[in-house]
mmCIF file of C-alpha atoms in Angstrom:
data_model
loop_
_atom_site.group_PDB
_atom_site.id
_atom_site.type_symbol
_atom_site.label_atom_id
_atom_site.label_comp_id
_atom_site.label_asym_id
_atom_site.label_seq_id
_atom_site.Cartn_x
_atom_site.Cartn_y
_atom_site.Cartn_z
ATOM 1 C CA MET C 75 -4.719 -31.015 -23.666
ATOM 2 C CA LYS C 76 -5.530 -28.092 -25.698
ATOM 3 C CA GLN C 77 -6.318 -24.904 -23.753
ATOM 4 C CA LYS C 78 -9.901 -23.923 -24.261
ATOM 5 C CA ILE C 79 -12.098 -20.900 -23.918
ATOM 6 C CA SER C 80 -15.134 -19.959 -21.822
ATOM 7 C CA LEU C 81 -16.813 -16.884 -23.337
ATOM 8 C CA VAL C 82 -19.051 -14.731 -21.134
ATOM 9 C CA LEU C 83 -21.263 -12.306 -23.080
ATOM 10 C CA GLY C 84 -22.816 -9.435 -21.426
ATOM 11 C CA SER C 85 -25.990 -7.423 -22.061
ATOM 12 C CA GLY C 86 -26.397 -4.167 -23.593
ATOM 13 C CA GLY C 87 -28.821 -3.944 -26.507
ATOM 14 C CA ALA C 88 -27.268 -3.336 -29.988
ATOM 15 C CA ARG C 89 -23.946 -2.903 -28.507
ATOM 16 C CA GLY C 90 -23.974 -6.553 -28.203
ATOM 17 C CA ILE C 91 -23.410 -7.055 -31.847
ATOM 18 C CA THR C 92 -19.699 -6.407 -31.308
ATOM 19 C CA GLN C 93 -19.696 -9.535 -29.607
ATOM 20 C CA ILE C 94 -19.986 -11.204 -32.963
ATOM 21 C CA GLY C 95 -16.566 -9.435 -33.773
ATOM 22 C CA VAL C 96 -14.992 -10.697 -30.710
ATOM 23 C CA ILE C 97 -16.015 -14.254 -31.535
ATOM 24 C CA LYS C 98 -14.463 -13.781 -35.108
ATOM 25 C CA LEU C 99 -11.118 -12.496 -33.551
ATOM 26 C CA LEU C 100 -11.176 -15.718 -31.374
ATOM 27 C CA GLU C 101 -11.882 -17.823 -34.455
ATOM 28 C CA GLU C 102 -9.063 -16.260 -36.473
ATOM 29 C CA ARG C 103 -6.581 -17.003 -33.687
ATOM 30 C CA GLU C 104 -7.933 -20.726 -33.742
ATOM 31 C CA LEU C 105 -8.921 -20.310 -30.194
ATOM 32 C CA GLU C 106 -11.467 -23.207 -29.248
ATOM 33 C CA ILE C 107 -14.774 -21.945 -27.374
ATOM 34 C CA ASP C 108 -16.358 -24.762 -25.580
ATOM 35 C CA GLU C 109 -18.524 -22.756 -23.347
ATOM 36 C CA ILE C 110 -20.796 -19.804 -23.454
ATOM 37 C CA VAL C 111 -22.430 -18.049 -20.904
ATOM 38 C CA GLY C 112 -24.699 -15.065 -22.085
ATOM 39 C CA CYS C 113 -27.512 -12.809 -20.888
ATOM 40 C CA SER C 114 -29.618 -10.480 -22.788
ATOM 41 C CA ILE C 115 -28.242 -9.876 -26.538
ATOM 42 C CA GLY C 116 -25.305 -11.983 -25.330
ATOM 43 C CA SER C 117 -27.673 -14.972 -24.837
ATOM 44 C CA LEU C 118 -28.647 -14.577 -28.509
ATOM 45 C CA VAL C 119 -25.233 -14.091 -30.029
ATOM 46 C CA GLY C 120 -23.942 -16.971 -27.759
ATOM 47 C CA ALA C 121 -26.663 -19.289 -29.022
ATOM 48 C CA ALA C 122 -26.080 -18.457 -32.690
ATOM 49 C CA TYR C 123 -22.220 -19.449 -32.046
ATOM 50 C CA ALA C 124 -23.140 -22.756 -30.116
ATOM 51 C CA ALA C 125 -25.446 -23.552 -32.935
ATOM 52 C CA GLY C 126 -22.929 -22.880 -35.440
ATOM 53 C CA LYS C 127 -24.863 -19.991 -37.120
ATOM 54 C CA VAL C 128 -23.066 -16.867 -35.611
ATOM 55 C CA GLY C 129 -21.944 -15.881 -39.302
ATOM 56 C CA LEU C 130 -25.517 -15.844 -40.428
ATOM 57 C CA LEU C 131 -26.475 -13.913 -37.611
ATOM 58 C CA GLY C 132 -23.953 -11.462 -38.571
ATOM 59 C CA ASP C 133 -24.879 -11.293 -41.953
ATOM 60 C CA TRP C 134 -28.553 -10.835 -41.364
ATOM 61 C CA MET C 135 -27.983 -8.228 -38.819
ATOM 62 C CA SER C 136 -25.644 -6.142 -41.307
ATOM 63 C CA LYS C 137 -28.446 -6.092 -43.500
ATOM 64 C CA LEU C 138 -31.098 -4.320 -41.322
ATOM 65 C CA THR C 139 -32.327 -1.147 -42.013
ATOM 66 C CA LYS C 140 -34.096 1.329 -39.721
ATOM 67 C CA ARG C 141 -37.227 0.478 -41.553
ATOM 68 C CA ASP C 142 -36.644 -3.474 -40.975
ATOM 69 C CA VAL C 143 -36.079 -2.780 -37.178
ATOM 70 C CA PHE C 144 -39.309 -0.824 -36.883
ATOM 71 C CA ARG C 145 -41.179 -3.659 -38.644
ATOM 72 C CA LEU C 146 -39.914 -5.983 -36.075
ATOM 73 C CA LEU C 147 -41.423 -4.006 -33.179
ATOM 74 C CA ASP C 148 -44.873 -5.725 -31.975
ATOM 75 C CA PHE C 149 -46.110 -3.082 -29.756
ATOM 76 C CA SER C 150 -47.840 -4.560 -26.480
ATOM 77 C CA ASN C 151 -50.180 -3.448 -23.613
ATOM 78 C CA PRO C 152 -47.845 -0.747 -21.909
ATOM 79 C CA ARG C 153 -49.014 -2.342 -18.568
ATOM 80 C CA TYR C 154 -46.635 -5.179 -19.327
ATOM 81 C CA GLY C 155 -43.979 -3.782 -21.441
ATOM 82 C CA LEU C 156 -43.741 -1.511 -24.664
ATOM 83 C CA LEU C 157 -42.992 -4.551 -26.927
ATOM 84 C CA LYS C 158 -44.202 -8.238 -26.982
ATOM 85 C CA GLY C 159 -40.694 -9.363 -28.515
ATOM 86 C CA MET C 160 -42.389 -12.215 -30.276
ATOM 87 C CA ARG C 161 -42.052 -10.764 -33.938
ATOM 88 C CA VAL C 162 -38.083 -10.463 -33.336
ATOM 89 C CA LEU C 163 -38.039 -14.243 -31.842
ATOM 90 C CA ASP C 164 -40.353 -15.483 -34.593
ATOM 91 C CA THR C 165 -38.176 -13.969 -37.293
ATOM 92 C CA LEU C 166 -34.966 -15.212 -35.769
ATOM 93 C CA HIS C 167 -36.619 -18.897 -35.504
ATOM 94 C CA GLU C 168 -37.298 -18.554 -39.323
ATOM 95 C CA VAL C 169 -33.704 -17.555 -40.025
ATOM 96 C CA PHE C 170 -31.969 -19.888 -37.529
ATOM 97 C CA GLY C 171 -34.407 -22.621 -36.627
ATOM 98 C CA ASP C 172 -34.530 -24.216 -32.977
ATOM 99 C CA VAL C 173 -32.664 -26.588 -30.968
ATOM 100 C CA ASN C 174 -32.480 -28.019 -27.624
ATOM 101 C CA ILE C 175 -29.694 -26.580 -25.262
ATOM 102 C CA GLU C 176 -28.702 -29.904 -24.321
ATOM 103 C CA ASP C 177 -28.054 -31.176 -27.875
ATOM 104 C CA LEU C 178 -25.614 -28.193 -28.786
ATOM 105 C CA PRO C 179 -21.986 -29.537 -29.115
ATOM 106 C CA ILE C 180 -20.809 -27.083 -26.546
ATOM 107 C CA LYS C 181 -22.079 -26.008 -22.987
ATOM 108 C CA TYR C 182 -24.480 -22.988 -23.140
ATOM 109 C CA THR C 183 -26.060 -21.030 -20.221
ATOM 110 C CA ALA C 184 -28.661 -18.168 -20.693
ATOM 111 C CA VAL C 185 -29.058 -15.952 -17.678
ATOM 112 C CA ALA C 186 -32.319 -14.500 -16.775
ATOM 113 C CA THR C 187 -33.867 -12.741 -13.778
ATOM 114 C CA ASP C 188 -36.685 -13.722 -11.714
ATOM 115 C CA LEU C 189 -38.364 -10.759 -10.510
ATOM 116 C CA ARG C 190 -41.091 -12.507 -8.468
ATOM 117 C CA ASN C 191 -38.324 -14.159 -6.495
ATOM 118 C CA ASP C 192 -35.536 -11.659 -6.862
ATOM 119 C CA ARG C 193 -32.986 -14.051 -8.006
ATOM 120 C CA GLU C 194 -30.989 -15.191 -11.085
ATOM 121 C CA VAL C 195 -32.197 -18.202 -13.207
ATOM 122 C CA LEU C 196 -29.889 -20.100 -15.193
ATOM 123 C CA ILE C 197 -31.262 -21.873 -18.392
ATOM 124 C CA ARG C 198 -29.247 -24.850 -19.587
ATOM 125 C CA GLU C 199 -31.754 -27.243 -21.097
ATOM 126 C CA GLY C 200 -34.845 -26.770 -23.345
ATOM 127 C CA SER C 201 -35.730 -24.733 -26.275
ATOM 128 C CA ILE C 202 -32.731 -22.412 -27.060
ATOM 129 C CA TYR C 203 -35.332 -19.697 -28.226
ATOM 130 C CA GLN C 204 -37.450 -19.793 -25.166
ATOM 131 C CA ALA C 205 -34.105 -19.306 -23.110
ATOM 132 C CA ILE C 206 -33.342 -16.391 -25.434
ATOM 133 C CA ARG C 207 -36.853 -14.899 -25.168
ATOM 134 C CA ALA C 208 -36.458 -14.770 -21.090
ATOM 135 C CA SER C 209 -33.135 -13.510 -21.203
ATOM 136 C CA ILE C 210 -33.681 -10.770 -23.497
ATOM 137 C CA ALA C 211 -36.996 -9.432 -21.678
ATOM 138 C CA ILE C 212 -35.809 -5.798 -20.795
ATOM 139 C CA PRO C 213 -38.076 -4.547 -18.177
ATOM 140 C CA ALA C 214 -40.788 -2.188 -19.516
ATOM 141 C CA VAL C 215 -39.587 -2.753 -23.007
ATOM 142 C CA PHE C 216 -40.201 -6.380 -23.748
ATOM 143 C CA THR C 217 -42.972 -8.483 -22.058
ATOM 144 C CA GLY C 218 -41.447 -11.006 -19.531
ATOM 145 C CA ILE C 219 -42.160 -14.500 -19.278
ATOM 146 C CA ASP C 220 -44.960 -15.299 -16.667
ATOM 147 C CA LEU C 221 -44.449 -18.880 -15.255
ATOM 148 C CA LYS C 222 -46.834 -18.610 -12.271
ATOM 149 C CA ASP C 223 -44.061 -19.053 -9.756
ATOM 150 C CA ARG C 224 -41.550 -17.055 -11.681
ATOM 151 C CA TYR C 225 -41.444 -13.955 -13.789
ATOM 152 C CA LEU C 226 -38.406 -13.925 -16.042
ATOM 153 C CA VAL C 227 -36.791 -10.785 -17.410
ATOM 154 C CA ASP C 228 -33.556 -9.605 -18.775
ATOM 155 C CA GLY C 229 -30.528 -11.244 -17.040
ATOM 156 C CA GLY C 230 -28.502 -7.996 -17.078
ATOM 157 C CA VAL C 231 -30.771 -6.679 -14.445
ATOM 158 C CA LEU C 232 -29.066 -8.385 -11.493
ATOM 159 C CA ASN C 233 -25.864 -9.325 -13.421
ATOM 160 C CA PRO C 234 -24.901 -7.459 -16.710
ATOM 161 C CA VAL C 235 -21.545 -9.740 -17.194
ATOM 162 C CA PRO C 236 -22.248 -13.097 -15.570
ATOM 163 C CA VAL C 237 -18.670 -14.356 -15.142
ATOM 164 C CA ASN C 238 -19.777 -16.257 -12.002
ATOM 165 C CA HIS C 239 -21.723 -18.868 -14.061
ATOM 166 C CA VAL C 240 -18.741 -20.321 -16.033
ATOM 167 C CA GLN C 241 -18.854 -24.078 -15.403
ATOM 168 C CA ASN C 242 -15.526 -25.043 -16.881
ATOM 169 C CA LYS C 243 -13.021 -23.650 -14.463
ATOM 170 C CA THR C 244 -10.018 -24.792 -16.102
ATOM 171 C CA ASN C 245 -10.717 -22.670 -19.167
ATOM 172 C CA ILE C 246 -9.229 -19.341 -20.069
ATOM 173 C CA ILE C 247 -12.198 -17.084 -19.463
ATOM 174 C CA VAL C 248 -12.764 -14.174 -21.784
ATOM 175 C CA ALA C 249 -15.726 -11.858 -20.939
ATOM 176 C CA VAL C 250 -17.234 -8.875 -23.039
ATOM 177 C CA ASN C 251 -18.408 -6.213 -20.652
ATOM 178 C CA LEU C 252 -20.792 -4.057 -22.814
ATOM 179 C CA ASP C 253 -21.042 -1.367 -19.799
ATOM 180 C CA GLY C 254 -17.483 -0.069 -20.472
ATOM 181 C CA ARG C 255 -16.796 3.513 -19.467
ATOM 182 C CA PRO C 256 -17.765 6.038 -22.074
ATOM 183 C CA ASP C 257 -15.538 7.657 -24.455
ATOM 184 C CA ALA C 258 -14.205 10.799 -23.202
ATOM 185 C CA THR C 259 -14.888 12.659 -26.417
ATOM 186 C CA SER C 260 -18.556 11.851 -25.845
ATOM 187 C CA ALA C 261 -18.879 13.069 -22.345
ATOM 188 C CA LYS C 262 -22.240 14.912 -21.695
ATOM 189 C CA VAL C 263 -22.469 18.062 -19.935
ATOM 190 C CA PHE C 264 -24.942 17.071 -17.179
ATOM 191 C CA GLY C 265 -26.194 20.497 -16.541
ATOM 192 C CA LYS C 266 -28.176 20.565 -19.896
ATOM 193 C CA LEU C 267 -29.743 17.111 -19.565
ATOM 194 C CA ASN C 268 -33.482 16.903 -18.695
ATOM 195 C CA ALA C 269 -35.053 14.522 -16.172
ATOM 196 C CA ILE C 270 -35.377 11.656 -18.305
ATOM 197 C CA ALA C 271 -31.975 11.843 -19.716
ATOM 198 C CA LEU C 272 -30.684 12.047 -16.089
ATOM 199 C CA LEU C 273 -32.505 9.185 -14.947
ATOM 200 C CA GLN C 274 -31.146 7.042 -18.054
ATOM 201 C CA GLU C 275 -27.610 8.277 -17.140
ATOM 202 C CA SER C 276 -27.984 7.123 -13.636
ATOM 203 C CA TYR C 277 -29.187 3.676 -14.641
ATOM 204 C CA TYR C 278 -26.139 3.486 -16.924
ATOM 205 C CA ALA C 279 -23.930 4.273 -13.937
ATOM 206 C CA MET C 280 -25.508 1.690 -11.934
ATOM 207 C CA ARG C 281 -25.006 -0.865 -14.630
ATOM 208 C CA ARG C 282 -21.438 0.044 -15.140
ATOM 209 C CA ARG C 283 -20.895 -0.399 -11.358
ATOM 210 C CA LEU C 284 -22.519 -3.848 -11.188
ATOM 211 C CA SER C 285 -20.458 -4.914 -14.137
ATOM 212 C CA GLU C 286 -17.193 -3.578 -12.444
ATOM 213 C CA MET C 287 -18.061 -5.326 -9.284
ATOM 214 C CA SER C 288 -18.484 -8.677 -11.206
ATOM 215 C CA LEU C 289 -15.394 -8.381 -12.792
ATOM 216 C CA GLU C 290 -13.350 -7.435 -9.961
ATOM 217 C CA LEU C 291 -14.738 -10.419 -8.048
ATOM 218 C CA TYR C 292 -14.683 -13.121 -10.370
ATOM 219 C CA LYS C 293 -11.668 -11.961 -12.451
ATOM 220 C CA PRO C 294 -11.852 -13.278 -15.816
ATOM 221 C CA ASP C 295 -8.578 -13.711 -17.597
ATOM 222 C CA TYR C 296 -9.126 -11.270 -20.156
ATOM 223 C CA THR C 297 -12.139 -8.542 -20.655
ATOM 224 C CA VAL C 298 -13.035 -7.015 -23.857
ATOM 225 C CA HIS C 299 -14.551 -3.446 -22.698
ATOM 226 C CA ILE C 300 -17.272 -1.874 -24.956
ATOM 227 C CA PRO C 301 -17.975 1.878 -24.129
ATOM 228 C CA HIS C 302 -21.770 2.097 -23.359
ATOM 229 C CA ASN C 303 -22.141 4.955 -25.430
ATOM 230 C CA MET C 304 -20.854 3.239 -28.684
ATOM 231 C CA ALA C 305 -24.313 2.582 -29.518
ATOM 232 C CA GLY C 306 -27.971 3.018 -28.412
ATOM 233 C CA ILE C 307 -30.203 0.013 -27.484
ATOM 234 C CA TRP C 308 -31.794 0.159 -31.070
ATOM 235 C CA ASP C 309 -28.926 0.898 -33.222
ATOM 236 C CA PHE C 310 -29.056 -2.446 -34.895
ATOM 237 C CA PRO C 311 -28.705 -1.004 -38.485
ATOM 238 C CA ARG C 312 -25.025 -0.162 -37.405
ATOM 239 C CA SER C 313 -24.283 -3.948 -37.153
ATOM 240 C CA ALA C 314 -21.649 -4.020 -39.617
ATOM 241 C CA GLU C 315 -19.721 -1.305 -38.004
ATOM 242 C CA LEU C 316 -20.355 -2.710 -34.445
ATOM 243 C CA ILE C 317 -19.065 -6.106 -35.610
ATOM 244 C CA LYS C 318 -15.892 -4.446 -36.959
ATOM 245 C CA LYS C 319 -15.388 -2.305 -33.799
ATOM 246 C CA GLY C 320 -15.626 -5.630 -31.562
ATOM 247 C CA HIS C 321 -13.069 -7.234 -33.622
ATOM 248 C CA GLU C 322 -10.753 -4.265 -33.144
ATOM 249 C CA LEU C 323 -11.285 -4.044 -29.401
ATOM 250 C CA ALA C 324 -10.997 -7.875 -29.122
ATOM 251 C CA LYS C 325 -7.638 -7.489 -30.787
ATOM 252 C CA ASP C 326 -6.333 -4.941 -28.427
ATOM 253 C CA ALA C 327 -7.620 -6.943 -25.306
ATOM 254 C CA ILE C 328 -6.594 -10.529 -26.080
ATOM 255 C CA PRO C 329 -3.003 -11.189 -26.736
ATOM 256 C CA ASN C 330 -1.886 -12.962 -29.840
ATOM 257 C CA ASP C 331 0.063 -15.413 -28.451
ATOM 258 C CA LEU C 332 -2.575 -16.549 -25.721
ATOM 259 C CA LEU C 333 -2.107 -20.300 -26.126
ATOM 260 C CA LYS C 334 1.566 -20.057 -25.746
ATOM 261 C CA LYS C 335 1.271 -18.368 -22.566
ATOM 262 C CA TYR C 336 -0.997 -20.907 -21.213
ATOM 263 C CA GLY C 337 0.895 -23.561 -22.852
#
């Protein structure tokens, strides 16, 4: 039986566009992905792949300008989040359509966080865009999903790289960690940071540690590490560059003779 891949796609804003490049590398090497587990931006890229439209997503993202990104920002009541997030999802709906998760040709899991009950939520059925909407709801940025007994936000809050939710345990597990160590050439002089920047750096350090703990505990077979300072959360106009970088990093992390190794 041909060895297959379970692909785990993490959270991290525009850095997640590198995951399209990772998928391109796997396809070039004729490695069959039959399961996707994603949170936040990973749930979007994973959904596009599962629906056979990841190339379309990459093309669309690569054409975005700074003005386009600004136009997609629908400002909300700041009590609930800076942005509603619906304009982005409505645009994606127009570009890609919608489908029920259970009708996809491969297994797909979107991971969200239920803040009301302090737990992870796994979405494996129903509208794929509703799943994405819940999984990408970055707290204080996008409005969360209020379902009376649950309040769903970004899955990366509790689990930035959800390796533990892979179902096909006999597969080769490839994870993309968007909270990799920063490039040494871009190291900050912390004595010069203001309070907001220090808070941000503290948040990044926490996410890196959560990701490291998950990878250490659940041990995917291969991990593509994307430096967290490679791109900011809104750097979508750099998508073409980020896709290329993701392909390069995947090429370094995943051996060319992968199938021979697992025979």
